[in-house]
Every structure is written in structure tokens, then in C-alpha cells.
PDB file of C-alpha atoms in Angstrom:
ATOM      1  CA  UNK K   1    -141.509-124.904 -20.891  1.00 42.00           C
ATOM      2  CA  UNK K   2    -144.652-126.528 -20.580  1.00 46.00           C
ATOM      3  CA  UNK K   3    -146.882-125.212 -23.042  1.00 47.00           C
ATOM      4  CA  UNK K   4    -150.591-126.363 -23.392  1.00 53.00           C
ATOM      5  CA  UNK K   5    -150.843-128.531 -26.577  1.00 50.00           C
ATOM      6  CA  UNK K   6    -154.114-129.299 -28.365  1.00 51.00           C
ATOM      7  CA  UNK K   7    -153.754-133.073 -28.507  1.00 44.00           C
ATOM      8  CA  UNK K   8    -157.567-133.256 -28.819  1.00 46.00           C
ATOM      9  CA  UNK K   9    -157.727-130.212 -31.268  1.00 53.00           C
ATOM     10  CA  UNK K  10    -161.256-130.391 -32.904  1.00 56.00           C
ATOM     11  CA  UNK K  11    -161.276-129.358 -36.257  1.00 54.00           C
ATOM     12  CA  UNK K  12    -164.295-128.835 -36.536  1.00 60.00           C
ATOM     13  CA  UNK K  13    -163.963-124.641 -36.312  1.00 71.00           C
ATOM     14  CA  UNK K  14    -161.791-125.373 -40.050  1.00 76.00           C
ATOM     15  CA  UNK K  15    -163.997-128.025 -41.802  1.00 64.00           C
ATOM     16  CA  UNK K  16    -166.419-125.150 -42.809  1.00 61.00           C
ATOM     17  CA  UNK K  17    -166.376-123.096 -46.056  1.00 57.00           C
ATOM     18  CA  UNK K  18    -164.784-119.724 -45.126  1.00 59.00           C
ATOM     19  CA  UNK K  19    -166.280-116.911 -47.231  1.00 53.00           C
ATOM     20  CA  UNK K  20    -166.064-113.279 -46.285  1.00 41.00           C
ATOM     21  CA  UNK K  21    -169.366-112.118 -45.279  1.00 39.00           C
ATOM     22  CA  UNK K  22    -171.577-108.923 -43.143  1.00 33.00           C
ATOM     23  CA  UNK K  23    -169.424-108.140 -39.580  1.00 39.00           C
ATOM     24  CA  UNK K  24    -170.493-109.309 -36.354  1.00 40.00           C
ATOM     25  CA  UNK K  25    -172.631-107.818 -34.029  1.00 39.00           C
ATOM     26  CA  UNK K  26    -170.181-106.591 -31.457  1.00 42.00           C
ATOM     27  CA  UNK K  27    -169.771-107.182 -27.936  1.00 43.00           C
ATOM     28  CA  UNK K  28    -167.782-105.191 -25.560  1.00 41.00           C
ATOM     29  CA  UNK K  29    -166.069-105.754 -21.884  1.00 50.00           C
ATOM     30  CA  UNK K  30    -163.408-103.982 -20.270  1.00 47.00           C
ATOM     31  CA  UNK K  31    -160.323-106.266 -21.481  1.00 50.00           C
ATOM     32  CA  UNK K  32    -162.008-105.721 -25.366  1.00 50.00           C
ATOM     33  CA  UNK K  33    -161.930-101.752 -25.091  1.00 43.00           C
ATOM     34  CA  UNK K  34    -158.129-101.894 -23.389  1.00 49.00           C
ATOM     35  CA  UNK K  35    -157.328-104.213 -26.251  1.00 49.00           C
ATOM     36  CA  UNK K  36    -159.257-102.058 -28.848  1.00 48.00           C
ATOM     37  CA  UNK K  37    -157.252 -99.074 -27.747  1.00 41.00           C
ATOM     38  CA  UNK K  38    -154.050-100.565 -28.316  1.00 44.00           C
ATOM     39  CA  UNK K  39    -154.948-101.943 -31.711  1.00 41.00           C
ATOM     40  CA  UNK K  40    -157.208 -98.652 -33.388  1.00 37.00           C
ATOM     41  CA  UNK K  41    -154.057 -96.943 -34.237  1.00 39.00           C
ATOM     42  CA  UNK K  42    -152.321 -99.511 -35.975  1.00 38.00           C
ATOM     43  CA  UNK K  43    -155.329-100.544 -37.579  1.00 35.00           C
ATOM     44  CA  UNK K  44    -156.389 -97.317 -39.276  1.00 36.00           C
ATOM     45  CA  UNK K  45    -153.076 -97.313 -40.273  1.00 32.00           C
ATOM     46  CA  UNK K  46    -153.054-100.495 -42.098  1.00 36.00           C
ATOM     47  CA  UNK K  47    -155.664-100.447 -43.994  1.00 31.00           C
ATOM     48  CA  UNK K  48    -156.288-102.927 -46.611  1.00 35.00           C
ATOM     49  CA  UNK K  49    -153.979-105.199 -44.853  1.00 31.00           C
ATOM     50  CA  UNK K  50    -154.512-107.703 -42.212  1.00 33.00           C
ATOM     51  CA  UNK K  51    -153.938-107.349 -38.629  1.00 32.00           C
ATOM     52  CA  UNK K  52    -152.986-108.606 -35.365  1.00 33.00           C
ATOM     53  CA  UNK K  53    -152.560-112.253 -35.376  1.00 34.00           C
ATOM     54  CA  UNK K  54    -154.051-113.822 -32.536  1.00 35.00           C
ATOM     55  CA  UNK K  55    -152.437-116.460 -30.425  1.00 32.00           C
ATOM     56  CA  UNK K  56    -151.654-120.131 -29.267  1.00 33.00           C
ATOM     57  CA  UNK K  57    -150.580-121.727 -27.036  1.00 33.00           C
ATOM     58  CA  UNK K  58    -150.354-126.036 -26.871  1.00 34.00           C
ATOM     59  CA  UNK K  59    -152.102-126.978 -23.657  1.00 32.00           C
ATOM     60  CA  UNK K  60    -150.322-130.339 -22.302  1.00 34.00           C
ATOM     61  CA  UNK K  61    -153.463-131.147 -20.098  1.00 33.00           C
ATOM     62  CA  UNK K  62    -157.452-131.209 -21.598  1.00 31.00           C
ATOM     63  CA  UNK K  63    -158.344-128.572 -23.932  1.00 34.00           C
ATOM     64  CA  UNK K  64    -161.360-126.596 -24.183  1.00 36.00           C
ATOM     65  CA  UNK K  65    -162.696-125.228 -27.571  1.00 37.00           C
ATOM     66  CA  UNK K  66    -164.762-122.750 -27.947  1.00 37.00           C
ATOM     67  CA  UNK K  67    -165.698-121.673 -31.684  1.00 36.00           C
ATOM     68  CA  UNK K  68    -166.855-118.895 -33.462  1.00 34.00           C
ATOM     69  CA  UNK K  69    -166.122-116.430 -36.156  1.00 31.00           C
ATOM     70  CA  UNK K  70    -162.770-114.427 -36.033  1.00 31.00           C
ATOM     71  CA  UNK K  71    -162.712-111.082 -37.578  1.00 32.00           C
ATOM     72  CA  UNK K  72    -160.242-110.614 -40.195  1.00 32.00           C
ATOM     73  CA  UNK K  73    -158.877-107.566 -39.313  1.00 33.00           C
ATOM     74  CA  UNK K  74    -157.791-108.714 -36.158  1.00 34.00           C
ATOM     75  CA  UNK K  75    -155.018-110.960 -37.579  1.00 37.00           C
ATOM     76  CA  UNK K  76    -154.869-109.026 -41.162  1.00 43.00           C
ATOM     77  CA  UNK K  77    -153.216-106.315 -39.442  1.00 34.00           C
ATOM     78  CA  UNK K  78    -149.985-106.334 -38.483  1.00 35.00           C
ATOM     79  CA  UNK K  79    -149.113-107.718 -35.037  1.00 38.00           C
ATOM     80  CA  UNK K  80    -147.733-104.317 -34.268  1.00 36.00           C
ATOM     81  CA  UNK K  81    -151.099-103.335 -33.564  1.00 35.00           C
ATOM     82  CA  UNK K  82    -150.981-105.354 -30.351  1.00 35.00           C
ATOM     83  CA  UNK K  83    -148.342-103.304 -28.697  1.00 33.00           C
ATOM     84  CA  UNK K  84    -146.766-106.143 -26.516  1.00 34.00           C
ATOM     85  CA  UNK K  85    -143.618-107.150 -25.484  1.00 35.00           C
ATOM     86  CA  UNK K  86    -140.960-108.636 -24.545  1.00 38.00           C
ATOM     87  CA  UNK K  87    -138.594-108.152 -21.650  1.00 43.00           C
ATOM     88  CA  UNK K  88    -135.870-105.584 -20.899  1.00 51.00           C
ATOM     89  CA  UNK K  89    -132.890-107.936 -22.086  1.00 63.00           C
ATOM     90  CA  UNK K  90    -132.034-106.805 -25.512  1.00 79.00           C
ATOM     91  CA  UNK K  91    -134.037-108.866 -28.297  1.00 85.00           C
ATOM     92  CA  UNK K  92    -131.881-111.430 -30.463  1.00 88.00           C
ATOM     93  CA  UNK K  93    -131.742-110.122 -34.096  1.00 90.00           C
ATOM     94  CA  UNK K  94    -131.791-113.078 -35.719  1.00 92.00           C
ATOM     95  CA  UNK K  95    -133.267-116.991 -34.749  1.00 90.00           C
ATOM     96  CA  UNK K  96    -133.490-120.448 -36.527  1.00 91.00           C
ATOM     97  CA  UNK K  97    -136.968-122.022 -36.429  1.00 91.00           C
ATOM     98  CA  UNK K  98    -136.956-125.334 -38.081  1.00 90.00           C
ATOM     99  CA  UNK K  99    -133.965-124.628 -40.675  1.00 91.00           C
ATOM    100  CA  UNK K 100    -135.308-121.018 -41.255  1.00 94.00           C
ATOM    101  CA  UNK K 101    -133.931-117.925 -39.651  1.00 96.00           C
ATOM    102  CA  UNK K 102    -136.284-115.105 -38.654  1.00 96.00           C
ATOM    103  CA  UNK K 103    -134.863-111.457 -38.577  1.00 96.00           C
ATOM    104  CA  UNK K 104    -135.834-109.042 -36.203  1.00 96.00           C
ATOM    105  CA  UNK K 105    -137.551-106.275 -38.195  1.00 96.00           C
ATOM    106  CA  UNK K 106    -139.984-104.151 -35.807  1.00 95.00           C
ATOM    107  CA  UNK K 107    -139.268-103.570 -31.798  1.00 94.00           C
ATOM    108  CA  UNK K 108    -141.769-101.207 -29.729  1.00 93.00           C
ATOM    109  CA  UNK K 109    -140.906-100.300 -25.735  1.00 91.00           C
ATOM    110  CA  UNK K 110    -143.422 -98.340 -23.878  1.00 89.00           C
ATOM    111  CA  UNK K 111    -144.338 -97.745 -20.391  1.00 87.00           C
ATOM    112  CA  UNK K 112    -147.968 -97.729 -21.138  1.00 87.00           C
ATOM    113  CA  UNK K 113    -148.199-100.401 -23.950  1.00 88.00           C
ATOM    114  CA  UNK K 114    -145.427-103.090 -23.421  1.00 91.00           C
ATOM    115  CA  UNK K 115    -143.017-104.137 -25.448  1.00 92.00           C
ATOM    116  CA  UNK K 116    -143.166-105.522 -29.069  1.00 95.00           C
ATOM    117  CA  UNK K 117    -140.644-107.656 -31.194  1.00 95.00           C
ATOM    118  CA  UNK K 118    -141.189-108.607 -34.299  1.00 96.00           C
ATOM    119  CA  UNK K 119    -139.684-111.298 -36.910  1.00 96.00           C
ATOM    120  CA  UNK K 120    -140.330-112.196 -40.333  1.00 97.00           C
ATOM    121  CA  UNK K 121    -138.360-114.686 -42.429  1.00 97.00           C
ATOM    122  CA  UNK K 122    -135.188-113.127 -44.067  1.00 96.00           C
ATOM    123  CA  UNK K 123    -135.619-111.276 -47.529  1.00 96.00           C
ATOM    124  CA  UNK K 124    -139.446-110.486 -46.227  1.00 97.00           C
ATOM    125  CA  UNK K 125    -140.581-107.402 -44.706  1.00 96.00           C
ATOM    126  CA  UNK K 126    -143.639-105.639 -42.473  1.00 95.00           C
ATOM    127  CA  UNK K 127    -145.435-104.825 -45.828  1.00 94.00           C
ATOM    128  CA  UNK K 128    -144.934-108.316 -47.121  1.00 96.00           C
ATOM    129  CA  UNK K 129    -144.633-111.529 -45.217  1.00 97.00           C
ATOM    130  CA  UNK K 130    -144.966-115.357 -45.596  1.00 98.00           C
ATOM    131  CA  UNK K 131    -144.350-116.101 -41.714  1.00 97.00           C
ATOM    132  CA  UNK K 132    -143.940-113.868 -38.809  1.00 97.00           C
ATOM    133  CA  UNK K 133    -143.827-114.253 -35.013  1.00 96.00           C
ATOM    134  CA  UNK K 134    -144.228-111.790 -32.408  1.00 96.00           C
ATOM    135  CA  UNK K 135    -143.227-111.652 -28.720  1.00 95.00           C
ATOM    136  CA  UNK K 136    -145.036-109.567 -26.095  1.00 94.00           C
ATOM    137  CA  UNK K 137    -145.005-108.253 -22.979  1.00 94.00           C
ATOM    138  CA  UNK K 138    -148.040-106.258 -21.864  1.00 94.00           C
ATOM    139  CA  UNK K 139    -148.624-104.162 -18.405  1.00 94.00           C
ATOM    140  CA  UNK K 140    -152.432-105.524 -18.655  1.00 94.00           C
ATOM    141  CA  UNK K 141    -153.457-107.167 -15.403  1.00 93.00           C
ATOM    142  CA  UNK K 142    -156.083-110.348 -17.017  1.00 93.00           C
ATOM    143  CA  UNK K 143    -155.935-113.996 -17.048  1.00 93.00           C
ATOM    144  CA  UNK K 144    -154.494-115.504 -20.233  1.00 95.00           C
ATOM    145  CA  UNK K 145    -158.303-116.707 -20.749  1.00 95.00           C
ATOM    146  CA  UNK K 146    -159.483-113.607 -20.772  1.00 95.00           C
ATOM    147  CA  UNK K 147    -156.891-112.242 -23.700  1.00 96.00           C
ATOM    148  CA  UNK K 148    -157.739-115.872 -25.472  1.00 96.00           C
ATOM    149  CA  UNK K 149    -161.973-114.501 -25.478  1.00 96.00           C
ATOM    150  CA  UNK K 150    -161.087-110.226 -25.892  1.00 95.00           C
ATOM    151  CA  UNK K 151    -159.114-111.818 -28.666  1.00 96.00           C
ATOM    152  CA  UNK K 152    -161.868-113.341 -30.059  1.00 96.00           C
ATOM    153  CA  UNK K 153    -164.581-110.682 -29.496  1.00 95.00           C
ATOM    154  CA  UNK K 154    -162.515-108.284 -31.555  1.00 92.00           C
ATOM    155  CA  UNK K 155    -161.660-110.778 -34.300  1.00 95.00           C
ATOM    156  CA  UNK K 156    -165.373-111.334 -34.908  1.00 93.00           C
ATOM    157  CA  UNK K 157    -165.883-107.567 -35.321  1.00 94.00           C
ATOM    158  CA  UNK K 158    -164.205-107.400 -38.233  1.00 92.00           C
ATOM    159  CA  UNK K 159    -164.808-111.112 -39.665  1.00 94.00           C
ATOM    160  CA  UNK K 160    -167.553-113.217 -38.020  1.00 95.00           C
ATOM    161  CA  UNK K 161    -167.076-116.033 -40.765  1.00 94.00           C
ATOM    162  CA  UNK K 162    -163.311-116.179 -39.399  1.00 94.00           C
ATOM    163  CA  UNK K 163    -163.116-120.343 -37.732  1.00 95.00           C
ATOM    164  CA  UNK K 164    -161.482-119.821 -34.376  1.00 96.00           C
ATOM    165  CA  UNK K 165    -160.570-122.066 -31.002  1.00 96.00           C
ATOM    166  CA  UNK K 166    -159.803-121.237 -27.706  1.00 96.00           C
ATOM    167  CA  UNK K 167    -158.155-123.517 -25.505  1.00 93.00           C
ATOM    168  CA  UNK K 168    -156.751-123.645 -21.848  1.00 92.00           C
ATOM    169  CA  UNK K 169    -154.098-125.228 -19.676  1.00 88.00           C
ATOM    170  CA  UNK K 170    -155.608-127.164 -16.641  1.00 86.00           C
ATOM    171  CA  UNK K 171    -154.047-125.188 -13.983  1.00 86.00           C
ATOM    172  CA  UNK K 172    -155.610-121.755 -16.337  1.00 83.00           C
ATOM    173  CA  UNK K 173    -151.605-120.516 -16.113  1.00 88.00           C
ATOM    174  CA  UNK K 174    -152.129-120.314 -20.087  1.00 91.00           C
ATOM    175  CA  UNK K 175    -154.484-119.961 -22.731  1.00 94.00           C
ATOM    176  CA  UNK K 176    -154.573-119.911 -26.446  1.00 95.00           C
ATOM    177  CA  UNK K 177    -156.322-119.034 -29.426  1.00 96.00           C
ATOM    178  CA  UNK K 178    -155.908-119.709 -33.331  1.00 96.00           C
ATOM    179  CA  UNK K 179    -157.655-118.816 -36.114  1.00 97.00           C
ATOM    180  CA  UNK K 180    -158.091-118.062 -39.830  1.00 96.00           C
ATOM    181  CA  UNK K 181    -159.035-115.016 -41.429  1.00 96.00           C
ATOM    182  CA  UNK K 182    -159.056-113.219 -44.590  1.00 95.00           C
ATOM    183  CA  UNK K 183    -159.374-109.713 -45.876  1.00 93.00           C
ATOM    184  CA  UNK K 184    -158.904-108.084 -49.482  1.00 94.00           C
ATOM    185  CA  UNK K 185    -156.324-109.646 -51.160  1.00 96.00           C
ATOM    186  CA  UNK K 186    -155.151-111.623 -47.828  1.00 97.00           C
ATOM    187  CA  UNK K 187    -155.264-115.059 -46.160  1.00 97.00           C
ATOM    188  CA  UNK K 188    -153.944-115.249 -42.472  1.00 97.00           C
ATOM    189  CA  UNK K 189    -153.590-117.549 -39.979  1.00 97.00           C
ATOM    190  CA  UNK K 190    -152.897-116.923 -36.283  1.00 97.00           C
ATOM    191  CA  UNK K 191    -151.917-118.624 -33.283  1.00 97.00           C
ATOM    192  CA  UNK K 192    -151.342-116.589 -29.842  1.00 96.00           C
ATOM    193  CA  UNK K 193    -150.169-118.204 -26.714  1.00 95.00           C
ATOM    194  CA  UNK K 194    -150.744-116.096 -23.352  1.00 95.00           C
ATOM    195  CA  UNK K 195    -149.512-116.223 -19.753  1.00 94.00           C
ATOM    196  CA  UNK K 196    -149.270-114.477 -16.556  1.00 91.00           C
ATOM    197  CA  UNK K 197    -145.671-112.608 -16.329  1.00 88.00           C
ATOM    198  CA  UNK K 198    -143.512-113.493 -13.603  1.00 84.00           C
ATOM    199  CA  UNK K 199    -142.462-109.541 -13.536  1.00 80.00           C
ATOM    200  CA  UNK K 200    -145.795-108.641 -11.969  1.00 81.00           C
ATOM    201  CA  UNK K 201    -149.265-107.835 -13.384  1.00 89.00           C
ATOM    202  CA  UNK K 202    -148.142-107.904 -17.118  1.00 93.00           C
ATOM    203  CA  UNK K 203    -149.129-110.448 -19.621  1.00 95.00           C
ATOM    204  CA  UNK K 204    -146.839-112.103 -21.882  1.00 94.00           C
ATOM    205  CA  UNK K 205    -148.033-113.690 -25.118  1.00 95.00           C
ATOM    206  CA  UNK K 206    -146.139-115.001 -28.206  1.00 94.00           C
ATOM    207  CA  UNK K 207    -147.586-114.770 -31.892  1.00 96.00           C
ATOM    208  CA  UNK K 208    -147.041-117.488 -34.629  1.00 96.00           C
ATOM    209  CA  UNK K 209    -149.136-116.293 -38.277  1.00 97.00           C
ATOM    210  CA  UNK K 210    -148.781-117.284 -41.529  1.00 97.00           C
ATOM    211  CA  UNK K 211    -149.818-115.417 -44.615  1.00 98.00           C
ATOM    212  CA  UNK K 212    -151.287-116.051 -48.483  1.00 98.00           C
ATOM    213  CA  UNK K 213    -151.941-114.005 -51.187  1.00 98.00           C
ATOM    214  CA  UNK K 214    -154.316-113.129 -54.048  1.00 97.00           C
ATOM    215  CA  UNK K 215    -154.997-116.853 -55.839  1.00 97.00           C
ATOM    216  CA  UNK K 216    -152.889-118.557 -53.147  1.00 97.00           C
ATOM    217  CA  UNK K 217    -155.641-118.007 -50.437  1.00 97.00           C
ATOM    218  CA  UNK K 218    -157.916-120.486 -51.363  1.00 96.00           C
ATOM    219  CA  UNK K 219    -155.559-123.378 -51.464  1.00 97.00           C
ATOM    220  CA  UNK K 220    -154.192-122.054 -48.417  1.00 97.00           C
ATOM    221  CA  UNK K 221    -157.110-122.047 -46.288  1.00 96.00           C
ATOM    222  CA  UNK K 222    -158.393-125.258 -47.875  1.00 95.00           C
ATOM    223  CA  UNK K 223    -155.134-126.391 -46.394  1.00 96.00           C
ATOM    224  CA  UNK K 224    -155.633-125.663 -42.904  1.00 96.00           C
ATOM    225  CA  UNK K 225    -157.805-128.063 -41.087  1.00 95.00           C
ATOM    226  CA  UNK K 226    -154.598-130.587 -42.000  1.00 95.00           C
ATOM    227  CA  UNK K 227    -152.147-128.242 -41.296  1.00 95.00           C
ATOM    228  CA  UNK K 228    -153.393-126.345 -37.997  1.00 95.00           C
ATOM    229  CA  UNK K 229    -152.326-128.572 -35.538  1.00 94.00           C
ATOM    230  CA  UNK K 230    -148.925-128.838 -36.210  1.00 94.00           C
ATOM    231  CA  UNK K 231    -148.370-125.304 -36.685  1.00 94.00           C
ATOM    232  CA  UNK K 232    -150.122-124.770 -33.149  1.00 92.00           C
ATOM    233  CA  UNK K 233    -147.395-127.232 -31.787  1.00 90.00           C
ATOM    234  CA  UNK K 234    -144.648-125.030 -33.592  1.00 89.00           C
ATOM    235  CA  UNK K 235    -146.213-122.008 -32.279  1.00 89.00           C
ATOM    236  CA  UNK K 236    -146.354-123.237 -28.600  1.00 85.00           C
ATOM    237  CA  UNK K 237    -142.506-124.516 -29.190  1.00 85.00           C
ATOM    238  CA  UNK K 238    -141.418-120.582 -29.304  1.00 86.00           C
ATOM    239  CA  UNK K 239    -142.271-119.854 -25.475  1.00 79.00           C
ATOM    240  CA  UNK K 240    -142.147-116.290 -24.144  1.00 77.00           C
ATOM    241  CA  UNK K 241    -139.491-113.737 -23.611  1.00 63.00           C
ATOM    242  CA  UNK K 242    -139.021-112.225 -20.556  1.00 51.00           C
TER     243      UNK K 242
END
């Protein structure tokens, strides 16, 4: 599929220290408070570790950035707050992604949120993870742009030092966001891709988010602005399910 890719990326949203600092002021639409709702749950939940992972996409055509700061809690959550999906065509349980297979370890299916898979590298878990990604399927009638910015207004909630970029296809069929963000004793990093579902007024996003932790954080967000682009290129190489 053609997925947008960043050629341009601008690093810029990465070159800066990132320190944990005071929340963001926050600002509220519609989309935010549907997305908010799906995500509180989870959230509460998971406290202490570091949620939804928000997501990329590679845009093939000029790229748009916008930056600000991410909140944390967003991505340092798990995905599973999200509630998304995938289609009705049972999930595989295992995949290969670049000589590393990803079990299936979490699936959701709900008439009101979507559906939800989740995969984390063999031997990992929910609890624990190096790497997961995250398919979803969601019966929220948007434009991919507008997940890409609800995305962000939540994420800066919880961390407004968290670098972030948004970025959209030409035609707008797709839109993507990545960012880094840290909580406790937690380093993420988070790429969502989103699109319009062919299966009506749904929106279908896939999740690519790497982890760190305790005195690996440092080195791994030190790490990004050399690493981000190519892991936004793997991210957009996963496409959607449907």
C-alpha cells in the first residue's frame, strides 16, 4: 500500500532536551473527549505505566509537521487503551517483522469501541515489552488528520515536554503522528498511522512503539532523532488490517 513516508522528516521536534516537566494546559474538541473516553479506563488502570502509543504513518507525497509536546501517558499506557481494531477475519497469531516474530498477546472486539490486536515480540508480555504493534479498527467517523491532532492534544495533557510530528498524505487519505515520551521508570516511542476504512465510517490505524527502561531511557531517547525515521518507515511498512 501506499503509505505516506516522511522523506523530509524534520528533526527538529527530537533535537531538544526531553525532561519531564508541569502538564499542559488542556484543550478539548469533540474527537479529544470520544478519544478520552476510550482511553480513561485503561489508563486508570495502568498506572505507573505508559500508555497508548500514538501513530505513523510514511506519507509518499509532502509532509507537514506540526510540533509540540506529547503527553507521556498517552503512549506510556498500553495501546489497549485505544480500543481499536482490526477487521472481522480472524487475527494471525504470530508475524515476522524484519527477522523477529511478534505474538499475538491481547485482542478486544466491540460494537461500540472497535477492535484491538495486539503483538509484542516473543518471550515479552503486556506488563513488559521492548516492541509492540497494534492494529485498529474504530467505528469513529473523523479524518485521519483529525486522530493525528486529538492524538496530540491528549498526549500533551499528560506530557507537554513530549517532541511530537504530525504529518499528512497529499490526497489527506492518511495521516500520522510519532512521538517520544516518558513517564516513571519508562521511555516510549510511538508511531500511529491512520486512514479512512473502506467498511464505512470507521477508522483504521496501526501502532508501531518501542520501549526503555530505568537507566536505558536516556541513551534511548538520546538515540532517537537518528533513529526516528527509519522506524517511521518500518511502522508505515505494517499497513492496516481490515
Amino acid at each position: 500500500m501506499n503509505h505516506p513516508t516522511p522523506t523530509d522528516c524534520d528533526p527538529t521536534p527530537y533535537t531538544a532536551p526531553m525532561a519531564v516537566d508541569v502538564p499542559a494546559k488542556p484543550r478539548r474538541n469533540w474527537l479529544l473527549i470520544t478519544l478520552m473516553v476510550l482511553f480513561v479506563g485503561p489508563i486508570a488502570l495502568m498506572v505507573g505505566i505508559v500508555f497508548l502509543l500514538a501513530f505513523v504513518a510514511a506519507l509518499g507525497g509532502a509532509v507537514d509537521h506540526d510540533q509540540a509536546s506529547i503527553p507521556a501517558e498517552a503512549t506510556l499506557v498500553s495501546s489497549r487503551s485505544t480500543g481499536v481494531g482490526v477487521t472481522n477475519v480472524s487475527p494471525p497469531t504470530s508475524f515476522d517483522l524484519n527477522g523477529q516474530v511478534f505474538a499475538l498477546k491481547f485482542v478486544a472486539d466491540k460494537e461500540s469501541s472497535g477492535t484491538l490486536n495486539e503483538y509484542v515480540p516473543e518471550g515479552e508480555t503486556l506488563e513488559r515489552w521492548s516492541k509492540m504493534i497494534a492494529f485498529r479498527d474504530q467505528p469513529i467517523d473523523a479524518e485521519p488528520a483529525a486522530m493525528a491532532e486529538a492524538m496530540a492534544d491528549s498526549l500533551l495533557e499528560i506530557n507537554p515536554q513530549a517532541p511530537y510530528a504530525i504529518w499528512h498524505s497529499e490526497d489527506g487519505s492518511r495521516s500520522g503522528i510519532d512521538f517520544a515520551t516518558w513517564q516513571g521508570d519508562i521511555a516510549e516511542f510511538n508511531v500511529f498511522v491512520y486512514a479512512r476504512s473502506p467498511r464505512g465510517k470507521r477508522i483504521v490505524s496501526c501502532q508501531y512503539a518501542e520501549r526503555a527502561y530505568g537507566d536505558q531511557m536516556e541513551p534511548f531517547l538520546d538515540g532517537l532523532p537518528q533513529r526516528r525515521r527509519g522506524l517511521i518507515v518500518q511502522a508505515a511498512s505494517l499497513g492496516f488490517q481490515y
